[in-house]
PDB file of C-alpha atoms in Angstrom:
ATOM      1  CA  MET A 562      78.039 115.492  96.093  1.00 37.00           C
ATOM      2  CA  LYS A 563      77.378 112.000  97.779  1.00 41.00           C
ATOM      3  CA  LYS A 564      80.942 111.908  98.084  1.00 45.00           C
ATOM      4  CA  PHE A 565      81.044 114.039 100.154  1.00 36.00           C
ATOM      5  CA  ALA A 566      77.766 113.291 101.970  1.00 37.00           C
ATOM      6  CA  ILE A 567      78.874 110.134 102.568  1.00 43.00           C
ATOM      7  CA  ALA A 568      82.306 111.364 104.100  1.00 43.00           C
ATOM      8  CA  LEU A 569      80.576 114.365 106.629  1.00 38.00           C
ATOM      9  CA  LEU A 570      78.102 110.738 107.325  1.00 44.00           C
ATOM     10  CA  MET A 571      81.562 109.085 108.345  1.00 45.00           C
ATOM     11  CA  ALA A 572      83.002 111.806 110.467  1.00 42.00           C
ATOM     12  CA  GLY A 573      79.443 111.970 112.634  1.00 44.00           C
ATOM     13  CA  THR A 574      76.920 109.122 112.512  1.00 44.00           C
ATOM     14  CA  LEU A 575      79.309 106.669 111.495  1.00 49.00           C
ATOM     15  CA  SER A 576      82.255 107.078 114.381  1.00 44.00           C
ATOM     16  CA  ALA A 577      79.823 108.140 117.176  1.00 44.00           C
ATOM     17  CA  ALA A 578      78.347 104.634 116.396  1.00 47.00           C
ATOM     18  CA  ALA A 579      82.066 102.884 116.652  1.00 50.00           C
ATOM     19  CA  ALA A 580      82.110 103.444 120.083  1.00 51.00           C
ATOM     20  CA  PRO A 581      79.956 100.559 122.465  1.00 55.00           C
ATOM     21  CA  ALA A 582      76.429 101.503 123.383  1.00 47.00           C
ATOM     22  CA  PHE A 583      76.445  99.675 127.054  1.00 50.00           C
ATOM     23  CA  ALA A 584      78.932  98.696 129.470  1.00 50.00           C
ATOM     24  CA  GLN A 585      77.866  97.622 132.454  1.00 52.00           C
ATOM     25  CA  GLN A 586      81.534  97.529 134.554  1.00 59.00           C
ATOM     26  CA  LYS A 587      84.024 100.841 135.022  1.00 76.00           C
ATOM     27  CA  ASP A 588      87.022  98.282 135.504  1.00 90.00           C
ATOM     28  CA  ILE A 589      86.585  97.295 131.719  1.00 94.00           C
ATOM     29  CA  ASP A 590      87.870 100.068 129.149  1.00 95.00           C
ATOM     30  CA  LEU A 591      86.575 100.282 126.072  1.00 95.00           C
ATOM     31  CA  LYS A 592      87.459 101.975 122.324  1.00 96.00           C
ATOM     32  CA  GLY A 593      85.901 101.427 119.223  1.00 95.00           C
ATOM     33  CA  ASP A 594      86.671 101.890 115.732  1.00 96.00           C
ATOM     34  CA  VAL A 595      85.367 101.991 112.121  1.00 96.00           C
ATOM     35  CA  LYS A 596      88.086 100.236 109.271  1.00 97.00           C
ATOM     36  CA  LEU A 597      88.148 100.060 105.437  1.00 97.00           C
ATOM     37  CA  GLU A 598      88.950  96.950 103.885  1.00 95.00           C
ATOM     38  CA  LYS A 599      90.801  97.853 101.104  1.00 93.00           C
ATOM     39  CA  VAL A 600      91.781  95.855  98.345  1.00 89.00           C
ATOM     40  CA  VAL A 601      95.561  96.068  97.495  1.00 87.00           C
ATOM     41  CA  THR A 602      97.536  94.526  94.196  1.00 91.00           C
ATOM     42  CA  GLY A 603     101.023  94.045  95.339  1.00 89.00           C
ATOM     43  CA  ASP A 604     103.737  94.228  93.227  1.00 91.00           C
ATOM     44  CA  ASN A 605     103.407  90.494  92.729  1.00 93.00           C
ATOM     45  CA  GLY A 606     100.061  91.245  91.273  1.00 91.00           C
ATOM     46  CA  GLU A 607      98.432  89.490  94.091  1.00 93.00           C
ATOM     47  CA  ASP A 608      95.392  91.197  95.758  1.00 92.00           C
ATOM     48  CA  THR A 609      95.510  90.965  99.200  1.00 92.00           C
ATOM     49  CA  VAL A 610      93.087  93.191 101.562  1.00 92.00           C
ATOM     50  CA  GLU A 611      94.187  95.666 103.919  1.00 93.00           C
ATOM     51  CA  LEU A 612      91.967  97.328 107.073  1.00 94.00           C
ATOM     52  CA  VAL A 613      92.706 100.932 106.616  1.00 94.00           C
ATOM     53  CA  THR A 614      91.254 104.230 108.603  1.00 94.00           C
ATOM     54  CA  PRO A 615      88.971 105.585 105.885  1.00 93.00           C
ATOM     55  CA  ASP A 616      88.693 108.781 104.502  1.00 90.00           C
ATOM     56  CA  THR A 617      86.073 108.740 102.088  1.00 91.00           C
ATOM     57  CA  ILE A 618      83.132 105.714 102.000  1.00 94.00           C
ATOM     58  CA  VAL A 619      81.013 104.907  99.142  1.00 95.00           C
ATOM     59  CA  PRO A 620      77.737 102.673  98.926  1.00 97.00           C
ATOM     60  CA  GLY A 621      78.652  99.271  98.538  1.00 96.00           C
ATOM     61  CA  ASP A 622      82.244  99.470 100.754  1.00 96.00           C
ATOM     62  CA  ARG A 623      82.805  97.140 103.531  1.00 97.00           C
ATOM     63  CA  LEU A 624      83.761  98.058 106.493  1.00 97.00           C
ATOM     64  CA  ILE A 625      84.505  96.429 110.051  1.00 97.00           C
ATOM     65  CA  PHE A 626      83.757  97.999 113.310  1.00 97.00           C
ATOM     66  CA  GLY A 627      85.424  96.649 116.063  1.00 96.00           C
ATOM     67  CA  THR A 628      85.514  97.187 119.761  1.00 96.00           C
ATOM     68  CA  ASP A 629      88.395  96.503 121.897  1.00 97.00           C
ATOM     69  CA  TYR A 630      88.151  95.946 125.645  1.00 96.00           C
ATOM     70  CA  SER A 631      90.524  95.322 128.488  1.00 97.00           C
ATOM     71  CA  ASN A 632      89.780  94.999 132.689  1.00 96.00           C
ATOM     72  CA  LYS A 633      91.767  97.535 134.036  1.00 95.00           C
ATOM     73  CA  GLY A 634      90.662  95.900 137.690  1.00 93.00           C
ATOM     74  CA  ALA A 635      92.181  93.498 139.875  1.00 94.00           C
ATOM     75  CA  GLN A 636      89.169  91.578 139.700  1.00 94.00           C
ATOM     76  CA  ALA A 637      87.637  89.532 136.730  1.00 95.00           C
ATOM     77  CA  VAL A 638      84.343  90.167 135.717  1.00 94.00           C
ATOM     78  CA  ALA A 639      81.537  88.100 135.111  1.00 94.00           C
ATOM     79  CA  ASN A 640      79.075  87.794 132.454  1.00 94.00           C
ATOM     80  CA  PHE A 641      80.460  91.236 130.342  1.00 94.00           C
ATOM     81  CA  VAL A 642      78.214  92.629 127.837  1.00 94.00           C
ATOM     82  CA  VAL A 643      78.554  94.195 125.237  1.00 95.00           C
ATOM     83  CA  THR A 644      76.654  96.071 123.403  1.00 95.00           C
ATOM     84  CA  ASN A 645      76.521  98.085 119.924  1.00 95.00           C
ATOM     85  CA  PRO A 646      74.436  99.872 117.712  1.00 96.00           C
ATOM     86  CA  VAL A 647      73.981  99.351 114.149  1.00 97.00           C
ATOM     87  CA  PRO A 648      74.032 103.173 112.060  1.00 96.00           C
ATOM     88  CA  LYS A 649      71.326 103.257 109.472  1.00 95.00           C
ATOM     89  CA  ALA A 650      73.887 104.297 107.070  1.00 96.00           C
ATOM     90  CA  VAL A 651      75.446 100.868 106.977  1.00 97.00           C
ATOM     91  CA  ARG A 652      73.550  96.994 106.477  1.00 97.00           C
ATOM     92  CA  LEU A 653      75.550  93.824 108.872  1.00 98.00           C
ATOM     93  CA  ALA A 654      77.294  92.206 106.045  1.00 98.00           C
ATOM     94  CA  PRO A 655      76.090  89.170 104.602  1.00 96.00           C
ATOM     95  CA  ASP A 656      78.529  86.856 105.299  1.00 96.00           C
ATOM     96  CA  ALA A 657      79.312  87.842 108.649  1.00 96.00           C
ATOM     97  CA  SER A 658      78.911  85.062 111.419  1.00 95.00           C
ATOM     98  CA  ASP A 659      75.922  83.046 112.241  1.00 94.00           C
ATOM     99  CA  GLU A 660      76.869  83.245 115.807  1.00 96.00           C
ATOM    100  CA  LEU A 661      76.224  86.322 116.671  1.00 97.00           C
ATOM    101  CA  ILE A 662      73.504  88.147 118.560  1.00 98.00           C
ATOM    102  CA  VAL A 663      71.778  90.673 117.173  1.00 98.00           C
ATOM    103  CA  SER A 664      68.825  92.795 116.896  1.00 98.00           C
ATOM    104  CA  VAL A 665      66.284  93.928 114.202  1.00 98.00           C
ATOM    105  CA  ASP A 666      63.832  95.881 116.612  1.00 96.00           C
ATOM    106  CA  GLY A 667      65.797  98.716 118.465  1.00 96.00           C
ATOM    107  CA  GLY A 668      67.368  96.447 121.700  1.00 96.00           C
ATOM    108  CA  GLU A 669      64.202  95.108 122.371  1.00 96.00           C
ATOM    109  CA  SER A 670      64.771  91.660 121.622  1.00 96.00           C
ATOM    110  CA  TRP A 671      67.364  89.374 121.031  1.00 98.00           C
ATOM    111  CA  GLY A 672      68.570  86.140 119.040  1.00 98.00           C
ATOM    112  CA  ARG A 673      70.570  84.852 116.033  1.00 98.00           C
ATOM    113  CA  LEU A 674      69.699  86.616 112.553  1.00 97.00           C
ATOM    114  CA  SER A 675      68.080  82.872 111.511  1.00 96.00           C
ATOM    115  CA  THR A 676      65.452  82.521 114.549  1.00 97.00           C
ATOM    116  CA  LEU A 677      64.751  86.240 114.216  1.00 97.00           C
ATOM    117  CA  THR A 678      61.691  87.923 112.143  1.00 96.00           C
ATOM    118  CA  VAL A 679      60.501  91.375 111.142  1.00 96.00           C
ATOM    119  CA  ALA A 680      56.927  92.600 109.735  1.00 93.00           C
ATOM    120  CA  GLY A 681      57.478  92.832 106.335  1.00 90.00           C
ATOM    121  CA  GLU A 682      55.953  95.863 103.913  1.00 89.00           C
ATOM    122  CA  ASP A 683      52.533  94.330 103.802  1.00 92.00           C
ATOM    123  CA  GLY A 684      52.474  93.194 107.676  1.00 91.00           C
ATOM    124  CA  ALA A 685      53.413  89.922 107.882  1.00 94.00           C
ATOM    125  CA  GLN A 686      55.975  88.165 109.724  1.00 96.00           C
ATOM    126  CA  ARG A 687      59.721  87.171 107.334  1.00 96.00           C
ATOM    127  CA  ALA A 688      62.591  85.781 108.663  1.00 96.00           C
ATOM    128  CA  ALA A 689      65.175  88.668 109.211  1.00 97.00           C
ATOM    129  CA  ALA A 690      68.093  89.625 107.368  1.00 97.00           C
ATOM    130  CA  PRO A 691      70.794  91.229 107.350  1.00 97.00           C
ATOM    131  CA  GLU A 692      69.880  94.802 106.659  1.00 97.00           C
ATOM    132  CA  ASP A 693      67.260  94.009 109.098  1.00 97.00           C
ATOM    133  CA  VAL A 694      69.363  94.566 112.034  1.00 98.00           C
ATOM    134  CA  THR A 695      69.544  98.053 114.762  1.00 98.00           C
ATOM    135  CA  HIS A 696      72.116  96.628 117.339  1.00 98.00           C
ATOM    136  CA  ILE A 697      75.059  93.513 118.085  1.00 98.00           C
ATOM    137  CA  ARG A 698      75.579  92.230 121.581  1.00 97.00           C
ATOM    138  CA  TRP A 699      78.295  90.070 122.778  1.00 97.00           C
ATOM    139  CA  THR A 700      78.609  88.514 125.883  1.00 96.00           C
ATOM    140  CA  LEU A 701      81.779  87.121 127.380  1.00 95.00           C
ATOM    141  CA  ALA A 702      81.947  84.678 130.199  1.00 96.00           C
ATOM    142  CA  SER A 703      84.909  86.021 132.075  1.00 95.00           C
ATOM    143  CA  VAL A 704      87.247  89.249 131.559  1.00 96.00           C
ATOM    144  CA  ALA A 705      90.092  88.137 133.851  1.00 96.00           C
ATOM    145  CA  PRO A 706      92.583  91.414 135.256  1.00 96.00           C
ATOM    146  CA  GLY A 707      94.355  92.853 132.986  1.00 96.00           C
ATOM    147  CA  GLU A 708      92.948  90.666 128.981  1.00 97.00           C
ATOM    148  CA  SER A 709      91.918  92.324 126.179  1.00 97.00           C
ATOM    149  CA  GLY A 710      90.772  91.566 123.509  1.00 97.00           C
ATOM    150  CA  ARG A 711      88.647  92.801 120.732  1.00 97.00           C
ATOM    151  CA  LEU A 712      85.015  92.418 119.161  1.00 97.00           C
ATOM    152  CA  GLU A 713      84.055  92.570 115.191  1.00 96.00           C
ATOM    153  CA  TYR A 714      81.497  92.615 113.020  1.00 98.00           C
ATOM    154  CA  PRO A 715      81.500  93.703 109.449  1.00 97.00           C
ATOM    155  CA  ALA A 716      79.306  95.843 108.287  1.00 98.00           C
ATOM    156  CA  ILE A 717      78.415  96.966 104.225  1.00 97.00           C
ATOM    157  CA  ILE A 718      77.889 101.415 103.600  1.00 97.00           C
ATOM    158  CA  ARG A 719      74.092 101.239 102.360  1.00 95.00           C
TER     159      ARG A 719
END
């Protein structure tokens, strides 16, 4: 039953959340996706990690949320911002880059995870943890005409 519920969650919540919540320029095309990290043992006995389109996910699975961007316009876009919500069904992976700019309060304030705090169960402030992240934001200084790239973050199914 749990596998089925997670599969339904994947079909709805996660796939919808793969698309960025906000991008401010119409000349920039965005496309979001979610990939599952799958360890595959080759004929030589060596393990490799492949990114595959998930059909079923279970708690503990590692996903990569990605956003591809491309400037289709004739002008460079300065200070391009992409903000992605982190689905409630996942938590930011503990090994995610400390360079990521995140929010732990629904997008009200931003910073590196190591600099943020949240209220603990007792009401006292504590250091924010990967499971507290609600949004991730990237700011690109400039995206030239025809330029494209990819933004990613790793997450773990709760």
